CSV table of N, CA and C in Angstrom, one decimal:
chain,number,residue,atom,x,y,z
A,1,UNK,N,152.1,0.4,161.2
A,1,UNK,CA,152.4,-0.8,160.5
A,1,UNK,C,151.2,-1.3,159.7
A,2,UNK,N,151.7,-1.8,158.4
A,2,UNK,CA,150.2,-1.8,157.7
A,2,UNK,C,149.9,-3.9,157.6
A,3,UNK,N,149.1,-4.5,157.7
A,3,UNK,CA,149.3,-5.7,157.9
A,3,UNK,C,149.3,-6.2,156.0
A,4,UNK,N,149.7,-7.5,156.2
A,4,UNK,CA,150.1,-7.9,155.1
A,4,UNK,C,148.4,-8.3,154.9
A,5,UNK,N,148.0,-8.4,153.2
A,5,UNK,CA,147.0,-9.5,153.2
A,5,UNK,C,146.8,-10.7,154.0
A,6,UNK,N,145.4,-10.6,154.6
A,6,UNK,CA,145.1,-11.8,155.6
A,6,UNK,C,144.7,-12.8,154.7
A,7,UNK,N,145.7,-13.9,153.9
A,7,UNK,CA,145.6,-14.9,153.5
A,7,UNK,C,146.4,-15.9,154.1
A,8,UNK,N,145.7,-17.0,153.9
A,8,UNK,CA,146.3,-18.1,154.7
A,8,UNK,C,147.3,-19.2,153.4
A,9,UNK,N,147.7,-20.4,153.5
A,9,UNK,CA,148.7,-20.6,153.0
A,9,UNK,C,148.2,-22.1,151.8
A,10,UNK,N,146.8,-21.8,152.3
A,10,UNK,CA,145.6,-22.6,150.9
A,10,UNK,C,145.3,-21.7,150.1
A,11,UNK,N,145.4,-20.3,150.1
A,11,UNK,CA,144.9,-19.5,149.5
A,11,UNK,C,143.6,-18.6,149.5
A,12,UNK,N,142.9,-18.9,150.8
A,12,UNK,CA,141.8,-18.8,151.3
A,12,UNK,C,141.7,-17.0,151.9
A,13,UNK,N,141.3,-17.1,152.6
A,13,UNK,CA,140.4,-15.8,154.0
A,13,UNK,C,141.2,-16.6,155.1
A,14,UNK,N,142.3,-15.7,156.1
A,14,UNK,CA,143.3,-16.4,156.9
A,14,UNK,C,142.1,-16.3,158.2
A,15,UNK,N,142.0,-17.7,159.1
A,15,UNK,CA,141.1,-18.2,159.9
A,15,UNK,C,141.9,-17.7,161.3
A,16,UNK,N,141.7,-17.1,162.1
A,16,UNK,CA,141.7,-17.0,163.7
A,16,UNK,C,142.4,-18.0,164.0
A,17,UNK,N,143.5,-18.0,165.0
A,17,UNK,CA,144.7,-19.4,165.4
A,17,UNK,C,144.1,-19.4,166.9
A,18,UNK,N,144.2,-18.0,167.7
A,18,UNK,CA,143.8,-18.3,169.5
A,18,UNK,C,143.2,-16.7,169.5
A,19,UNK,N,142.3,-16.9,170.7
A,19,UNK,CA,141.9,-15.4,171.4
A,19,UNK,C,142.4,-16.1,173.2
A,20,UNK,N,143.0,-17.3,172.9
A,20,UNK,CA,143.3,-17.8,174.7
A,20,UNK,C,143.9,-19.2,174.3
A,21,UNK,N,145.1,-18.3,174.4
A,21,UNK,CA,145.5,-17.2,174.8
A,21,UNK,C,145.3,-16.3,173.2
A,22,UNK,N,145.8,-15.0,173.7
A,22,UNK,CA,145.6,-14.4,172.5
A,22,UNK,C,147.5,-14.3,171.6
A,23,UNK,N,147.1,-14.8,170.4
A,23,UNK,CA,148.2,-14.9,169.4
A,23,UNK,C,148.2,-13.9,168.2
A,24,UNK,N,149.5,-13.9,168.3
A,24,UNK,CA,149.6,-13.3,166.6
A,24,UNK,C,150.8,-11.6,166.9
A,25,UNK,N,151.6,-11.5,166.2
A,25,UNK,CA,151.9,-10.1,166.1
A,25,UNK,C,152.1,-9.2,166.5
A,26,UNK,N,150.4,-8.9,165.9
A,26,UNK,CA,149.8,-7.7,166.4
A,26,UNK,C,148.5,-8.5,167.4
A,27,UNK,N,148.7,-9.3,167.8
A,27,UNK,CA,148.1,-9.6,169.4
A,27,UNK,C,146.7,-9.5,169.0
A,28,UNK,N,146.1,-10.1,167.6
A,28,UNK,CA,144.8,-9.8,167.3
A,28,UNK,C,144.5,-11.5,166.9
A,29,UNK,N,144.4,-12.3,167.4
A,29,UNK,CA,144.2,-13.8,167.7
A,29,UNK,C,144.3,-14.1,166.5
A,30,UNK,N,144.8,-13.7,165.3
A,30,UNK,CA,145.6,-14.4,163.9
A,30,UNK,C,147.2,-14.3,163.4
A,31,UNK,N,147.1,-14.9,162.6
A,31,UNK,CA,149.0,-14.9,162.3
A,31,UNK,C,149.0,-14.1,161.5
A,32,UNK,N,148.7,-13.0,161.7
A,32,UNK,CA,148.7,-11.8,160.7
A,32,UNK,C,150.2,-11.2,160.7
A,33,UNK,N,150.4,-10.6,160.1
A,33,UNK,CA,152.4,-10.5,159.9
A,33,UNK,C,152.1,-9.2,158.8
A,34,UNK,N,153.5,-8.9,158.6
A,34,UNK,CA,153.8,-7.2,158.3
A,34,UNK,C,155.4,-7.6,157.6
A,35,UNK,N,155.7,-6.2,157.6
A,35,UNK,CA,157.1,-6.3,157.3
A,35,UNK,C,158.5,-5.8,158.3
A,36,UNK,N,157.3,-5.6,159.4
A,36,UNK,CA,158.3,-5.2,161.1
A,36,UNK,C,158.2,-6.8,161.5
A,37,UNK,N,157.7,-7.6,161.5
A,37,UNK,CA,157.7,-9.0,162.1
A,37,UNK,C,158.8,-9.8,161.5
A,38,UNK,N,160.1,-9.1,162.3
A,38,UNK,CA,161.1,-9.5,162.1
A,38,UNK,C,160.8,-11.4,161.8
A,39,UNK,N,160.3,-12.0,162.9
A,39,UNK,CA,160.5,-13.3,163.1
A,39,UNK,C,158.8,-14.1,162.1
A,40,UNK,N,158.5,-13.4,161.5
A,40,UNK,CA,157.5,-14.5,160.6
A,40,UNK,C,156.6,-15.2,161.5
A,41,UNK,N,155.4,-14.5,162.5
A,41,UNK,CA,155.0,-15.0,163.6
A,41,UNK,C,153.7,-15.7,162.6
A,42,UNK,N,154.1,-16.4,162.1
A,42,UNK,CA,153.2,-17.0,160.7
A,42,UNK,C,152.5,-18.2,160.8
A,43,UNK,N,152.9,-19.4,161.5
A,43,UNK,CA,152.5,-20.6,161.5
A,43,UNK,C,151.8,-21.0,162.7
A,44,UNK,N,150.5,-21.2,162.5
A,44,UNK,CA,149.7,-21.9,163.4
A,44,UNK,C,149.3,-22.3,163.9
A,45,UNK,N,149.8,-23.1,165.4
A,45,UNK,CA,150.6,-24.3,165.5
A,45,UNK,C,149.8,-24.6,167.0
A,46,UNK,N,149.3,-25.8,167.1
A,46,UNK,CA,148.7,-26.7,168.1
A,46,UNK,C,150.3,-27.1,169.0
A,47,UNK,N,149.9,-26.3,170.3
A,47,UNK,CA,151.4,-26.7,171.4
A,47,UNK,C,151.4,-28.4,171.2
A,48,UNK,N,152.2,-29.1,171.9
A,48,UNK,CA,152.9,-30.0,172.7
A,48,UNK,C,153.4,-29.8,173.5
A,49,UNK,N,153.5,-31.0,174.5
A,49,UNK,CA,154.6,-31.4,175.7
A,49,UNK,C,155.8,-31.4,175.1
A,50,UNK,N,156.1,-32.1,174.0
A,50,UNK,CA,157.5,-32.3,173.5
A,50,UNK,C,158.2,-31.1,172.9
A,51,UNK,N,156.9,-30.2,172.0
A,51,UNK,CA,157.5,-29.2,171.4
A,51,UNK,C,157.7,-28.0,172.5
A,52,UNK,N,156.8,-28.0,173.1
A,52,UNK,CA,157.2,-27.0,174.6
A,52,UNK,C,159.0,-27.1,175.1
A,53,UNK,N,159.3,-28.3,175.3
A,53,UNK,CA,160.3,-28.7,176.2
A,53,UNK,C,161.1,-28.6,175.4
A,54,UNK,N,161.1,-28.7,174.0
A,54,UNK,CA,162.3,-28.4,173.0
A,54,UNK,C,162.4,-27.0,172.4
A,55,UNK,N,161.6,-26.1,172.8
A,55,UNK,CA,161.6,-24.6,172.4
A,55,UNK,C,162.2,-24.1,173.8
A,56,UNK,N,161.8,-24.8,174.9
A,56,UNK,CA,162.8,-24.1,176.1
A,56,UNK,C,164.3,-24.4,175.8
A,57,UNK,N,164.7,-25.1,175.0
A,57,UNK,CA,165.8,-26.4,175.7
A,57,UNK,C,166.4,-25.4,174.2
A,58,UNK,N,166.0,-24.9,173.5
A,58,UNK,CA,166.5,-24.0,172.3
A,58,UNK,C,166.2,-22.6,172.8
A,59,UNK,N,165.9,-22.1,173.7
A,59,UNK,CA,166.4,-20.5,174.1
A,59,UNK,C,164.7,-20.1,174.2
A,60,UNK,N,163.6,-20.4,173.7
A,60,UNK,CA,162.6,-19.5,173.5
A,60,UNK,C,161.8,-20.2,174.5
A,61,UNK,N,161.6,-19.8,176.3
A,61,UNK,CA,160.7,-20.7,177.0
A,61,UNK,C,159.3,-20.2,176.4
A,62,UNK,N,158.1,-21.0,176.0
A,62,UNK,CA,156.9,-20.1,175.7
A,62,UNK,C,156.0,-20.8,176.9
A,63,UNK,N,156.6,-21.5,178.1
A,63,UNK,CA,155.8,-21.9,178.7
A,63,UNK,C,155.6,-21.8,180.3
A,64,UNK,N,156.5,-21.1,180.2
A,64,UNK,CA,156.3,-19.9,182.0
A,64,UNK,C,155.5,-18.9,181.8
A,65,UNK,N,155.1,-18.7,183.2
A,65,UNK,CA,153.9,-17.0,182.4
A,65,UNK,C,155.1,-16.0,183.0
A,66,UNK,N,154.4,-14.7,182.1
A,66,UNK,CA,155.1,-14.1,182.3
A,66,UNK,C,154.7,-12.6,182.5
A,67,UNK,N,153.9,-12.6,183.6
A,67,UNK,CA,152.8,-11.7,184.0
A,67,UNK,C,153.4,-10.0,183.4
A,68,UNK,N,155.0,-9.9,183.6
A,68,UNK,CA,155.3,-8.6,182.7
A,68,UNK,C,154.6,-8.1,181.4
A,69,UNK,N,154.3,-9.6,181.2
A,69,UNK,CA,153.6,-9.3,179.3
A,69,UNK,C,152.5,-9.4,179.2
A,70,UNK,N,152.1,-9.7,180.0
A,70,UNK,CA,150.3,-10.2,180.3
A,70,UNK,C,150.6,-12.0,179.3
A,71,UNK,N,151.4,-12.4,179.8
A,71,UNK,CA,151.9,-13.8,179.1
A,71,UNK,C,151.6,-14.9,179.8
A,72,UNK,N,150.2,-15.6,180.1
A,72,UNK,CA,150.0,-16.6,181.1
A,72,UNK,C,151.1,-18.0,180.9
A,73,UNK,N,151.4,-18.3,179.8
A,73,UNK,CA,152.7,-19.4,179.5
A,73,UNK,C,151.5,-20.3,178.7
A,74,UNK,N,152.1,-20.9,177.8
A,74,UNK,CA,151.3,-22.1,177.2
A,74,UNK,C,151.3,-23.1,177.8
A,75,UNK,N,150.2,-24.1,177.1
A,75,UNK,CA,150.4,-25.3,177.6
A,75,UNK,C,150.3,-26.5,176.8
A,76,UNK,N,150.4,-27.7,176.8
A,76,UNK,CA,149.9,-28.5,175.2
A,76,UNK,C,148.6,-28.0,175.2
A,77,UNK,N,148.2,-28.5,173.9
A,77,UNK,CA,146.7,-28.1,173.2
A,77,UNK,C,145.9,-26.6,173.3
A,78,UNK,N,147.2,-25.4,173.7
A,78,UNK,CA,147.2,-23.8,173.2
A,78,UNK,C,147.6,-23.9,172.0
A,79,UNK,N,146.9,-23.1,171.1
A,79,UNK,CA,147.0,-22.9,169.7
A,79,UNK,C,148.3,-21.5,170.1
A,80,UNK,N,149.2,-21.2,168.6
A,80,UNK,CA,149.6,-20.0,169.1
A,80,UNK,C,150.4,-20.0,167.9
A,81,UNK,N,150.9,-18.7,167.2
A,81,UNK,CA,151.7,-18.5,166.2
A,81,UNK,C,152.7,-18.6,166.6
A,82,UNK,N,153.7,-19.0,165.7
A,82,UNK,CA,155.0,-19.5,165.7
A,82,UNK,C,155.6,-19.1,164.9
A,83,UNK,N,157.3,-18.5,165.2
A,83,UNK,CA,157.8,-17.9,163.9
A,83,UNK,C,158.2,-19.2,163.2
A,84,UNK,N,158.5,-18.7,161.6
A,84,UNK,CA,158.2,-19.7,160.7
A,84,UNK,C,159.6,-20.6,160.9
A,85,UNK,N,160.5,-19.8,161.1
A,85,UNK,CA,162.1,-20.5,161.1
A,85,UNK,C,162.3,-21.6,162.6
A,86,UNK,N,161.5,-20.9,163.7
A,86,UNK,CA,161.5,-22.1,164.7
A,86,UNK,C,160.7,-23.0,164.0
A,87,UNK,N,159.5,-23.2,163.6
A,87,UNK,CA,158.9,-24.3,162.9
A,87,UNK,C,159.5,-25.3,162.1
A,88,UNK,N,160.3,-25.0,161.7
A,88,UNK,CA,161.0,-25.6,160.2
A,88,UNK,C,161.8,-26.4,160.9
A,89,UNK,N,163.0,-25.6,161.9
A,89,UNK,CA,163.7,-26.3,163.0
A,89,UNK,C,163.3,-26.9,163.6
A,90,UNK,N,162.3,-26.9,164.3
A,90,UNK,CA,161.2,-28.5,165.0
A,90,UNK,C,161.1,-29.4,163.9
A,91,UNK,N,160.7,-28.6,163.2
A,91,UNK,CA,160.3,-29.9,162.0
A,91,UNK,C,161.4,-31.2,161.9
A,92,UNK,N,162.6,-30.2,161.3
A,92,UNK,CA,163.7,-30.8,161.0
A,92,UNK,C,164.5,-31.8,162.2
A,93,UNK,N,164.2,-31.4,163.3
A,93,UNK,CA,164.8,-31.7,164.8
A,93,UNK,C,163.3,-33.2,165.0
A,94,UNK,N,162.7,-33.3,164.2
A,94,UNK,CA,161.4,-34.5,164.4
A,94,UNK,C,160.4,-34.1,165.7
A,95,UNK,N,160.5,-32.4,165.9
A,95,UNK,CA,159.6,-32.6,167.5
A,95,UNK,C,158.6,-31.0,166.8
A,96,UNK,N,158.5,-30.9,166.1
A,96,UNK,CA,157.3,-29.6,165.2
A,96,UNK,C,156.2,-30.1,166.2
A,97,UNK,N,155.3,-28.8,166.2
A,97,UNK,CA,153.8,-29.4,166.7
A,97,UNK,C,153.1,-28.9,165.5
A,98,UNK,N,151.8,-29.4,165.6
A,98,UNK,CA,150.6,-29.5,164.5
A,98,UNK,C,150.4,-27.9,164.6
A,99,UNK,N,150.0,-28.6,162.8
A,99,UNK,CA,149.4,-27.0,162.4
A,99,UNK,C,148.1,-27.0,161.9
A,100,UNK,N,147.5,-26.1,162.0
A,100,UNK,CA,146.2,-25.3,161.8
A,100,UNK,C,147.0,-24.4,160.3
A,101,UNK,N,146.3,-25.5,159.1
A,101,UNK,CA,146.7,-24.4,158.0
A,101,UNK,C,145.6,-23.3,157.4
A,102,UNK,N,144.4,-23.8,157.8
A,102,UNK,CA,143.6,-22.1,157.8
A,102,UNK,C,144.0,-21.1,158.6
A,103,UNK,N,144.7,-21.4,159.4
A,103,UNK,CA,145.0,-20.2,160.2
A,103,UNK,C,146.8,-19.8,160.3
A,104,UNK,N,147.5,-20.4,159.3
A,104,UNK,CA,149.0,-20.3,159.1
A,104,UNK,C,149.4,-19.5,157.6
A,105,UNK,N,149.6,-18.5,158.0
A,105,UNK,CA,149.5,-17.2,157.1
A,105,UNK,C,150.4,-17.3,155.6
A,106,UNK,N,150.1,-17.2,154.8
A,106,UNK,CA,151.2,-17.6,153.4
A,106,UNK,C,152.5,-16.9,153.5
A,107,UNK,N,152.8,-16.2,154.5
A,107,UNK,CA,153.8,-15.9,154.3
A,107,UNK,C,154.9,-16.4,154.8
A,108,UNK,N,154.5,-17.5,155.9
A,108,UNK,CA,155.1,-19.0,156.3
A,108,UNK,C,156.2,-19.7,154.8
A,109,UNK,N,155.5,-19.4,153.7
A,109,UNK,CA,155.4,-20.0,153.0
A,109,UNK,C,157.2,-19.8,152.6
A,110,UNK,N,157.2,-18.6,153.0
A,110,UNK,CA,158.5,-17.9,152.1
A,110,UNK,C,159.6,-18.7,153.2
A,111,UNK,N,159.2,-19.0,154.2
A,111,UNK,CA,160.2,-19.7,155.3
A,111,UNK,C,160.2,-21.5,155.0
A,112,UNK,N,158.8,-22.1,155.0
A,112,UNK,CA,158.5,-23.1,155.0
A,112,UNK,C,158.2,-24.2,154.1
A,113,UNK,N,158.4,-25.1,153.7
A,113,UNK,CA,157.6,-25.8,152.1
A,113,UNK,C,156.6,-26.1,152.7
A,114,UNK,N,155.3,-25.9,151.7
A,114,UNK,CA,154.0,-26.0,151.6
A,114,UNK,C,154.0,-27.7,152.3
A,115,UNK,N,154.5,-28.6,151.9
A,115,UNK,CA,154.9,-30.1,151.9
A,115,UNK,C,155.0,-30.2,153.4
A,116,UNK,N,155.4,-29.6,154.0
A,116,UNK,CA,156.2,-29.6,155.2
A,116,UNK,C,155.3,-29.5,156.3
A,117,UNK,N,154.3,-28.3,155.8
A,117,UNK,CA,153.3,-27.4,156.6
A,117,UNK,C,152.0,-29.7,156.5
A,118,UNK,N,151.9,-29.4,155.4
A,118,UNK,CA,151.1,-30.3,155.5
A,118,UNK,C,150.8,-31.3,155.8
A,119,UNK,N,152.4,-31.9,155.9
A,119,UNK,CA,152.9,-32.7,156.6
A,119,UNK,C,152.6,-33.0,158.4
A,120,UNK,N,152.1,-31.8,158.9
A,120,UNK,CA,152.2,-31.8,160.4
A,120,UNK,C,151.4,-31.0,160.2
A,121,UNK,N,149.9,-31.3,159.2
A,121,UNK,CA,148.6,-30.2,159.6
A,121,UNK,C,147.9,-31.1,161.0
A,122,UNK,N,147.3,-30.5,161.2
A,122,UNK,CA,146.6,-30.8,162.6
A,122,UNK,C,145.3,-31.5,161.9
């Protein structure tokens, strides 16, 4: 899998989101993304309490561990990529968590408005 340009969504050199936990993809602590990343693991996103509780309560728990995957579970204030379309849906739903746009990959972009991202930069 070849990665997409590591640009972020200022136009920049895309900045590291987590190494802890470790995010991204390809599991290399950026929102680096391809064209197998079915889900746009693109957006860079500072957890929440609220946004935790509303990504279980919508099918995706990211906050049990899940020692199968070497997956300790988040917790608020874990940085962690996020596909771009649940993001939009928090957004829209009023419970998004902050984003880290140095480290929220342009390819968000194709999912997300730029407006939207910046709206809920961290």
């Amino acid at each position: 899998m070849e990665k997409d340009d590591s640009i972020n969504v200022l136009g920049e050199a895309l900045e590291p989101c987590s190494t802890d936990p470790m995010t991204g993809f390809f599991r290399d602590g950026a929102c680096n993304t391809c064209a197998a990343d079915q889900g746009s693991h693109t957006v860079c996103t500072v957890m929440t309490a609220e946004f935790l509780a509303y990504s279980k309560y919508v099918g995706n728990d990211l906050s049990t561990p899940r020692p199968e995957f070497q997956f300790k579970g988040l917790k608020p204030g874990d940085c962690w990529c996020l596909c771009a379309a649940r993001f939009l849906q928090a957004a829209d739903e009023g419970c998004a968590p902050r984003v880290n746009l140095k480290g929220t990959h342009q390819r968000a972009l194709d999912v997300v408005p730029i407006d939207v991202l910046k709206a809920h930069s961290a």
